[in-house]
Amino acid sequence: MSSSSTSTVTLTPTSTSSSSSLRWLVLATHVDETGAGGGMVRYTVELIRKLNASPGIELHVVCTNAGRRFFGSELGLSSSQLHTLPTSSTLALSLMERYALHPLFHKRWDVVHGVKHLLPKYSRAFVRVLTVHDTILLDRPEDFGWAKRTLLKRHYLDSIDEADCVVSVSQATADRLQALVRSSVGKTRVVRLVGAGTLDHIIGSPIDTLTGKRFALAVGDPSPRKNLRLLASIWPEVRAAVPDAVLAIVGPRGWGNVAGTEEIGELVSAGSAVELGHISNAELRWAYENAAVTLCPSLLEGFGLPVAEARRAGSPVISSADPAQIEAATTLDGYSGAGSFVHISVEEPALWASKVIEHFSCASLAGHHVARDTAETSSVLHERTWADVARHTVETSSVYHERTWSDVARETTEHVRRSLAATTPQHPASMHLDSQAQANKTISIVQANKTISIVQANKAYAPRIGGVETVIRDIAVGLAQRGVTSTVIAAGEGSASGSNVEDGVRVRRARTLLRARSVPFAPSMIRSLRTEPGDALLIHEPSVMTMLAYTLARRTPHQRVVVWWHFDVTRQKVLWVLVRRLMHRLLDRADAIITATPHHVSSSEVLSRYVDKIAFIPFGIDLDRWRGLGATPCPVRTDEPFVLFVGRLVYYKGIPEFLQVVDGLPTTRFVVVGSGPLEQLVRDHEACKSGRLELLGHLSDAELASVMKAARVFAFSSATETEAFGIVQSQAMALGTPVVGFDLPTGTTWVNKHDVSGVVVPLGDCAAFTDAVDKLVHDDDHHARLSAGAYQRADDEFDFDVYIDRVLSVLHPA
């Protein structure tokens, strides 16, 4: 977005003819550098492969740095097609997919496609497509870990609501979804997976553990829904009848809730079962071909891939009566194997045992099991032979069609184009707002209502130096420049108090009676909050004084209360235990909570219960101003490269770690900008005494920008979770200076993107930090690439006008 004065809103929809080119963005952060994984990964990889090869589709992919290597080397996607997020936990990546893709939506997309249950919250595209693989999170949330079932369920439901087209991988899943989620009715389309044909052209490779043994095969993880407990319960009876029968379990060792798998462990210990974990496709093909029977007792599936694969390979299958598994066994497309199929209620374990024993007794056929007709037709047992499928095929279609991934891509594209054709210019998903128009739209809202007033509250304000204080000042001034009445309430420094106007911002400073460590005691803040009117109150936390003042004020004259949560407290924990109840009361009352990156939530012990209220807004910079200041004459000599540190000289900024880096590079110059409690430690260092390390105090913005621009490397050595974002990183990047930093679980490693804008090294690994700095100092090509990446990332993520737009949209929704 931009703040220039004229623009228009573009409402012209893409042509929906089959030959028109579609700009299609797929979210694929769950694919790693191997491209291997379960059904969702296989679906994603093959869909992307086919869409990328489809004429008329310009494909782009959101992936991790690890996935980028796979998509580039294995699928041949160009770097311009790949948009990376830092490799992180599943929860953090999911939140980033949901909330941190704003820069991508400065561009026009015809299709934004979430292939793993989530869509970006703020996507602007003609059509938003969501693939639903199953309803497990809705039907069986207890199968997942606490974080996923608590934090992601709401976003899953919201993504379904926001989707223009929902693609279901089976009719059974579509039926279940529409029964559970009303908003999915009318927009859900079935595009069945291929799955069954994936192993067709692979030659089986024997598994040493199973060679020469008679075994039944179960494919799946040990989560409760897979119901391996049923197999464990019947296996003693099976072993009594077939003493050498082995239960072979293939699949990941477990995710989420794996309670109840102890029984399988006991079978493994007794030698009557083996857990193989992940195996190759060739080994899986061999296992299907040589199993006496494949067992699928799952309580809930989205598609039932093992059923389809086993039947295709010729293995007899016993499954539960789950509708998706029955559908996978009986669907017409893609089957030519001879495996028989039985589905039995999981409430009939004795019948399961007898059928398994029967298959072992018939397993004398070498590697194959020919379908057998059966007279059993009870309500809990129905055996369907390949002859049934063939007969049904003749009745319903004169042409047998083997289903491929090309069919999946083609059918998905057809559904998308139909959704495009149905899209009207008035539909939010059909509007392409260029960046200038969106900025002007926000400005016009403000100008149309001159009474908009925003109040911010914090324990301190400029000229006090600090990251939070800088954020407050930037927001206050940015809002004032938009015509908003902007006020800041803060504790005064020393005995300072009163009200004045600074840069168009009204600042009310409450007298500080005393200060305990960094906590001011300024009781008149209570009265300021009670009496300062405004449409919205933005409270910056954590701040004990601000929290107490708001609580004691009881009622404030503000229509909307928003909390900006900057970080969790890692020191002064005793104090925060005492005020924990007040903290949660404030967060409970807040209409919204802002954090700067998704990592602020995934790493927080406080915010997990408030995820539905959270908006992600990265801190912005006035790029034009900052880059203009960079042309100021530099106050330090620039005749040789130097490494720059900027920040308060305190423990959490990693001063001891930074000095280790200085020791490790005895011929490199260093410049330090800042002051603080550890200043003497820096002054006493040998490099400072010798002049190799130059210590500067506070600099003006112009001086700081010029030093940042002149620096070869920006050393961001913060080493604790108190450092939550690091605005100085984005300032350095805006001037083209690469950043080296530690891998903190907070937002710092979201700001500095590894191998794009700089280098991220393991937390506490000062040797790796030193090596990264040294390479940037001496390797010109490496430096030039990361310098360009830093400059571009600042453009993409930290534009100040976009920043103020986002803040205002949360404080005063239109």
XYZ file of N, CA and C in Angstrom, residues 254-407:
462
model
N 3.761 -41.490 15.777
C 2.646 -40.886 16.491
C 2.675 -39.383 16.464
N 1.486 -38.782 16.519
C 1.345 -37.343 16.638
C 0.116 -37.098 17.485
N 0.046 -35.910 18.103
C -1.132 -35.592 18.904
C -1.288 -36.560 20.056
N -2.506 -36.985 20.298
C -2.830 -37.876 21.396
C -2.631 -39.324 20.945
N -1.669 -40.013 21.549
C -1.434 -41.424 21.207
C -1.714 -42.313 22.410
N -2.574 -41.798 23.299
C -2.941 -42.572 24.481
C -3.595 -43.884 24.073
N -3.304 -44.928 24.806
C -3.923 -46.217 24.532
C -3.115 -47.099 23.616
N -1.881 -46.676 23.284
C -1.059 -47.500 22.386
C -0.147 -48.447 23.172
N -0.304 -48.461 24.501
C 0.554 -49.338 25.304
C 0.346 -50.799 24.928
N -0.904 -51.148 24.559
C -1.191 -52.538 24.208
C -0.375 -52.989 23.003
N -0.206 -52.084 22.031
C 0.623 -52.420 20.868
C 2.063 -52.630 21.315
N 2.523 -51.773 22.210
C 3.879 -51.917 22.728
C 4.091 -53.272 23.389
N 3.069 -53.729 24.083
C 3.175 -55.039 24.729
C 3.267 -56.152 23.696
N 2.502 -56.030 22.596
C 2.593 -57.040 21.534
C 3.975 -57.041 20.900
N 4.528 -55.833 20.699
C 5.876 -55.740 20.115
C 6.886 -56.406 21.042
N 6.767 -56.139 22.339
C 7.689 -56.733 23.313
C 7.587 -58.245 23.330
N 6.370 -58.751 23.106
C 6.155 -60.203 23.113
C 6.557 -60.857 21.802
N 6.889 -60.069 20.786
C 7.312 -60.627 19.508
C 6.185 -60.968 18.564
N 4.949 -60.596 18.904
C 3.825 -60.917 18.026
C 3.426 -59.737 17.143
N 4.133 -58.622 17.265
C 3.878 -57.457 16.419
C 5.195 -56.740 16.154
N 5.257 -56.018 15.039
C 6.424 -55.195 14.720
C 5.937 -53.818 14.278
N 6.619 -52.779 14.741
C 6.346 -51.415 14.297
C 7.449 -50.995 13.334
N 7.074 -50.751 12.084
C 8.055 -50.469 11.041
C 8.285 -48.981 10.816
N 7.410 -48.117 11.340
C 7.553 -46.686 11.093
C 7.329 -46.370 9.625
N 7.978 -45.314 9.136
C 7.892 -44.966 7.719
C 8.697 -45.979 6.904
N 8.133 -46.454 5.810
C 8.859 -47.313 4.881
C 8.726 -46.735 3.483
N 9.541 -47.202 2.571
C 9.512 -46.684 1.200
C 8.270 -47.182 0.474
N 7.941 -46.540 -0.644
C 6.812 -46.990 -1.458
C 7.030 -48.400 -1.971
N 8.269 -48.728 -2.312
C 8.572 -50.077 -2.801
C 8.327 -51.108 -1.703
N 8.723 -50.789 -0.478
C 8.481 -51.703 0.635
C 6.993 -51.798 0.959
N 6.272 -50.679 0.846
C 4.838 -50.709 1.092
C 4.136 -51.576 0.053
N 4.539 -51.452 -1.209
C 3.963 -52.295 -2.269
C 4.173 -53.770 -1.921
N 5.389 -54.123 -1.519
C 5.685 -55.522 -1.163
C 4.826 -55.962 0.023
N 4.671 -55.095 1.011
C 3.892 -55.455 2.198
C 2.444 -55.745 1.837
N 1.847 -54.893 0.979
C 0.475 -55.139 0.545
C 0.378 -56.471 -0.196
N 1.323 -56.732 -1.085
C 1.272 -57.938 -1.924
C 1.450 -59.209 -1.110
N 2.169 -59.144 0.009
C 2.502 -60.347 0.759
C 1.752 -60.490 2.076
N 0.942 -59.518 2.438
C 0.166 -59.620 3.676
C -0.948 -60.646 3.522
N -1.192 -61.370 4.580
C -2.336 -62.279 4.576
C -3.626 -61.474 4.485
N -3.627 -60.294 5.082
C -4.783 -59.421 5.053
C -4.332 -58.024 5.495
N -4.955 -56.985 4.953
C -4.702 -55.617 5.400
C -5.863 -55.184 6.286
N -5.554 -54.655 7.463
C -6.556 -54.341 8.469
C -6.669 -52.822 8.641
N -7.892 -52.318 8.537
C -8.148 -50.868 8.618
C -9.306 -50.616 9.586
N -9.057 -50.669 10.888
C -10.153 -50.538 11.865
C -10.485 -49.098 12.244
N -10.085 -48.138 11.420
C -10.215 -46.721 11.766
C -11.652 -46.329 12.110
N -11.758 -45.409 13.083
C -13.062 -44.889 13.482
C -13.519 -43.739 12.603
N -12.563 -43.063 11.951
C -12.920 -41.926 11.108
C -11.795 -41.659 10.115
N -12.131 -41.605 8.834
C -11.164 -41.304 7.786
C -11.706 -40.194 6.893
N -10.792 -39.573 6.168
C -11.204 -38.583 5.183
C -11.349 -39.192 3.805
N -10.470 -40.164 3.503
C -10.532 -40.829 2.202
C -10.375 -42.345 2.326
N -9.450 -42.822 3.142
C -9.234 -44.256 3.275
C -8.210 -44.784 2.291
N -7.078 -44.113 2.200
C -6.057 -44.471 1.231
C -5.530 -45.897 1.384
N -5.229 -46.395 2.590
C -4.730 -47.770 2.697
C -5.699 -48.807 2.125
N -7.007 -48.561 2.278
C -7.992 -49.486 1.703
C -7.819 -49.552 0.191
N -7.744 -48.379 -0.442
C -7.619 -48.325 -1.895
C -6.309 -48.936 -2.364
N -5.214 -48.595 -1.694
C -3.902 -49.118 -2.108
C -3.834 -50.635 -1.949
N -4.335 -51.141 -0.845
C -4.268 -52.582 -0.599
C -5.064 -53.352 -1.633
N -6.275 -52.894 -1.921
C -7.099 -53.596 -2.897
C -6.455 -53.584 -4.269
N -5.885 -52.432 -4.610
C -5.236 -52.315 -5.915
C -4.076 -53.301 -6.030
N -3.344 -53.489 -4.912
C -2.189 -54.399 -4.919
C -2.593 -55.855 -4.800
N -3.884 -56.126 -4.613
C -4.348 -57.505 -4.558
C -4.515 -58.057 -3.169
N -4.372 -57.234 -2.153
C -4.512 -57.722 -0.780
C -5.974 -57.734 -0.375
N -6.414 -58.769 0.335
C -7.752 -58.709 0.929
C -7.742 -57.657 2.033
N -8.881 -57.008 2.243
C -8.965 -55.910 3.206
C -10.135 -56.148 4.139
N -9.883 -55.936 5.435
C -10.960 -55.847 6.421
C -10.917 -54.426 6.964
N -12.033 -53.723 6.842
C -12.072 -52.354 7.358
C -13.243 -52.203 8.303
N -13.249 -51.073 8.996
C -14.418 -50.702 9.790
C -15.529 -50.274 8.837
N -16.670 -49.916 9.402
C -17.795 -49.463 8.582
C -17.748 -47.957 8.340
N -16.574 -47.360 8.482
C -16.424 -45.926 8.212
C -16.792 -45.633 6.762
N -17.663 -44.654 6.517
C -18.142 -44.397 5.147
C -17.030 -44.071 4.152
N -15.999 -43.350 4.587
C -14.925 -43.002 3.653
C -14.157 -44.230 3.214
N -13.946 -45.171 4.127
C -13.213 -46.386 3.754
C -14.044 -47.253 2.808
N -15.324 -47.311 3.041
C -16.188 -48.059 2.131
C -16.169 -47.406 0.754
N -16.217 -46.074 0.730
C -16.167 -45.354 -0.541
C -14.847 -45.600 -1.258
N -13.749 -45.603 -0.514
C -12.438 -45.834 -1.126
C -12.343 -47.227 -1.736
N -13.034 -48.181 -1.136
C -12.984 -49.548 -1.644
C -13.900 -49.761 -2.834
N -14.952 -48.963 -2.933
C -15.971 -49.249 -3.949
C -16.044 -48.227 -5.065
N -15.278 -47.115 -4.955
C -15.320 -46.130 -6.027
C -14.822 -46.745 -7.329
N -15.368 -46.316 -8.442
C -15.097 -46.963 -9.726
C -13.729 -46.610 -10.286
N -13.294 -45.380 -10.076
C -12.097 -44.917 -10.759
C -10.846 -45.531 -10.158
N -9.990 -46.039 -11.006
C -8.643 -46.347 -10.604
C -8.389 -47.704 -10.003
N -9.268 -48.672 -10.131
C -9.025 -49.967 -9.520
C -8.972 -51.062 -10.572
N -7.963 -51.910 -10.448
C -7.890 -53.079 -11.321
C -7.329 -54.278 -10.575
N -7.208 -54.173 -9.266
C -6.666 -55.273 -8.483
C -7.722 -56.306 -8.154
N -7.309 -57.326 -7.440
C -8.217 -58.431 -7.153
C -8.493 -58.597 -5.661
N -8.106 -57.633 -4.856
C -8.277 -57.778 -3.420
C -9.738 -57.733 -3.003
N -10.148 -58.648 -2.139
C -11.520 -58.639 -1.644
C -11.661 -57.603 -0.540
N -12.911 -57.294 -0.221
C -13.163 -56.242 0.761
C -14.267 -56.660 1.709
N -14.003 -56.512 3.018
C -14.987 -56.786 4.056
C -15.024 -55.581 4.988
N -16.214 -55.093 5.310
C -16.267 -54.079 6.359
C -17.101 -54.599 7.519
N -16.562 -54.458 8.717
C -17.150 -55.015 9.929
C -17.248 -53.913 10.972
N -18.317 -53.857 11.680
C -18.458 -52.881 12.757
C -17.367 -53.082 13.796
N -16.840 -51.982 14.312
C -15.814 -52.077 15.346
C -16.398 -52.580 16.668
N -17.729 -52.660 16.729
C -18.382 -53.198 17.924
C -18.410 -54.719 17.914
N -17.833 -55.351 16.882
C -17.847 -56.813 16.761
C -16.426 -57.364 16.730
N -15.649 -57.229 17.817
C -14.266 -57.712 17.809
C -14.138 -59.214 17.556
N -15.115 -59.992 18.033
C -15.046 -61.445 17.806
C -15.115 -61.750 16.317
N -15.959 -61.010 15.581
C -16.068 -61.214 14.142
C -14.780 -60.791 13.437
N -14.152 -59.707 13.919
C -12.855 -59.294 13.373
C -11.842 -60.430 13.529
N -11.792 -61.001 14.733
C -10.813 -62.056 14.990
C -11.044 -63.251 14.081
N -12.289 -63.649 13.922
C -12.566 -64.827 13.104
C -12.216 -64.590 11.641
N -12.479 -63.388 11.126
C -12.158 -63.098 9.733
C -10.652 -63.012 9.509
N -9.927 -62.457 10.486
C -8.467 -62.407 10.358
C -7.900 -63.824 10.338
N -8.388 -64.674 11.241
C -7.917 -66.066 11.287
C -8.232 -66.766 9.976
N -9.407 -66.490 9.428
C -9.790 -67.100 8.154
C -8.815 -66.712 7.046
N -8.426 -65.444 7.008
C -7.501 -65.009 5.965
C -6.125 -65.652 6.134
N -5.673 -65.842 7.364
C -4.391 -66.521 7.565
C -4.466 -67.970 7.092
N -5.625 -68.590 7.304
C -5.762 -69.989 6.865
C -5.799 -70.108 5.360
N -6.173 -69.024 4.671
C -6.238 -69.031 3.210
C -4.984 -68.436 2.572
N -4.007 -68.095 3.379
C -2.860 -67.355 2.871
C -1.800 -68.240 2.233
N -2.193 -69.428 1.821
C -1.228 -70.307 1.161
C -0.962 -69.875 -0.267
N -1.862 -69.009 -0.838
C -1.616 -68.490 -2.177
C -0.373 -67.612 -2.151
N 0.454 -67.735 -3.122
C 1.745 -67.039 -3.135
C 1.569 -65.561 -3.450
N 1.533 -64.765 -2.417
C 1.550 -63.320 -2.610
C 0.233 -62.726 -3.041
N -0.779 -63.521 -3.458
C -2.041 -62.965 -3.943
C -3.198 -63.569 -3.159
N -4.313 -62.826 -3.156
C -5.524 -63.300 -2.505
C -6.675 -62.982 -3.428
N -7.224 -64.024 -4.085
C -8.277 -63.828 -5.059
C -9.587 -63.560 -4.339
N -10.378 -62.629 -4.872
C -11.652 -62.270 -4.245
C -12.560 -63.478 -4.182
N -13.251 -63.615 -3.035
C -14.137 -64.750 -2.841
C -15.545 -64.236 -2.607
N -16.516 -64.887 -3.251
C -17.903 -64.541 -2.967
C -18.245 -65.064 -1.572
N -19.187 -64.450 -0.948
C -19.596 -64.878 0.386
C -21.096 -64.740 0.515
N -21.649 -65.576 1.364
C -23.096 -65.524 1.582
C -23.447 -64.680 2.798
N -22.397 -64.149 3.475
C -22.666 -63.386 4.690
C -23.238 -62.023 4.328
N -24.366 -61.703 4.845
C -25.017 -60.412 4.545
C -25.588 -59.785 5.809
N -25.010 -60.085 6.987
C -25.540 -59.517 8.229
C -25.329 -58.012 8.251
N -26.012 -57.353 9.192
C -25.936 -55.898 9.267
C -24.554 -55.409 9.645
N -23.752 -56.273 10.234
C -22.424 -55.842 10.652
C -21.336 -56.367 9.747
N -21.660 -57.162 8.740
C -20.636 -57.738 7.872
C -21.141 -57.769 6.451
N -20.400 -57.125 5.561
C -20.730 -57.194 4.155
C -19.450 -57.347 3.374
N -19.303 -58.431 2.615
C -18.110 -58.652 1.801
C -18.427 -58.302 0.365
N -17.609 -57.397 -0.202
C -17.816 -56.932 -1.566
C -16.638 -57.410 -2.395
N -16.904 -58.156 -3.443
C -15.842 -58.697 -4.279
C -15.589 -57.798 -5.469
N -14.462 -58.044 -6.138
C -14.153 -57.282 -7.338
C -15.213 -57.494 -8.416
N -15.840 -58.654 -8.408
C -16.910 -58.896 -9.386
C -18.053 -57.905 -9.189
N -18.332 -57.560 -7.898
C -19.376 -56.560 -7.634
C -19.004 -55.219 -8.248
N -17.749 -54.849 -8.068
C -17.297 -53.564 -8.601
C -17.362 -53.575 -10.128
N -16.887 -54.662 -10.738
C -16.891 -54.748 -12.197
C -18.317 -54.693 -12.738
N -19.237 -55.399 -12.058
C -20.627 -55.400 -12.505
C -21.224 -53.998 -12.402
N -20.892 -53.307 -11.303
C -21.404 -51.948 -11.134
C -20.820 -51.011 -12.190
N -19.559 -51.245 -12.551
C -18.920 -50.430 -13.580
C -19.650 -50.559 -14.904
N -19.996 -51.789 -15.280
C -20.692 -52.019 -16.545
C -22.060 -51.342 -16.526
N -22.694 -51.371 -15.362
C -24.021 -50.788 -15.269
C -24.003 -49.263 -15.345
N -22.912 -48.646 -14.873
C -22.901 -47.186 -14.776
C -22.030 -46.490 -15.798
N -21.146 -47.189 -16.453
C -20.259 -46.526 -17.410
C -19.777 -47.514 -18.453
N -19.803 -47.090 -19.697
C -19.349 -47.972 -20.773
C -17.844 -47.901 -20.953
N -17.214 -46.914 -20.327
C -15.769 -46.748 -20.487
C -15.109 -46.773 -19.107
N -14.148 -47.656 -18.926
C -13.415 -47.703 -17.670
C -12.308 -46.665 -17.710
N -12.208 -45.868 -16.678
C -11.223 -44.794 -16.654
C -10.328 -44.954 -15.434
N -9.031 -45.008 -15.659
C -8.082 -45.078 -14.559
C -7.765 -43.666 -14.095
N -8.068 -43.380 -12.858
C -7.956 -42.026 -12.329
C -6.496 -41.654 -12.102
N -6.153 -40.405 -12.459
C -4.787 -39.919 -12.290
C -4.811 -38.577 -11.560
N -3.619 -38.099 -11.194
C -3.520 -36.786 -10.563
C -3.885 -35.677 -11.544
N -3.727 -35.941 -12.827
C -4.174 -34.963 -13.821
C -5.683 -34.756 -13.724
N -6.419 -35.841 -13.421
C -7.868 -35.714 -13.231
C -8.180 -34.834 -12.026
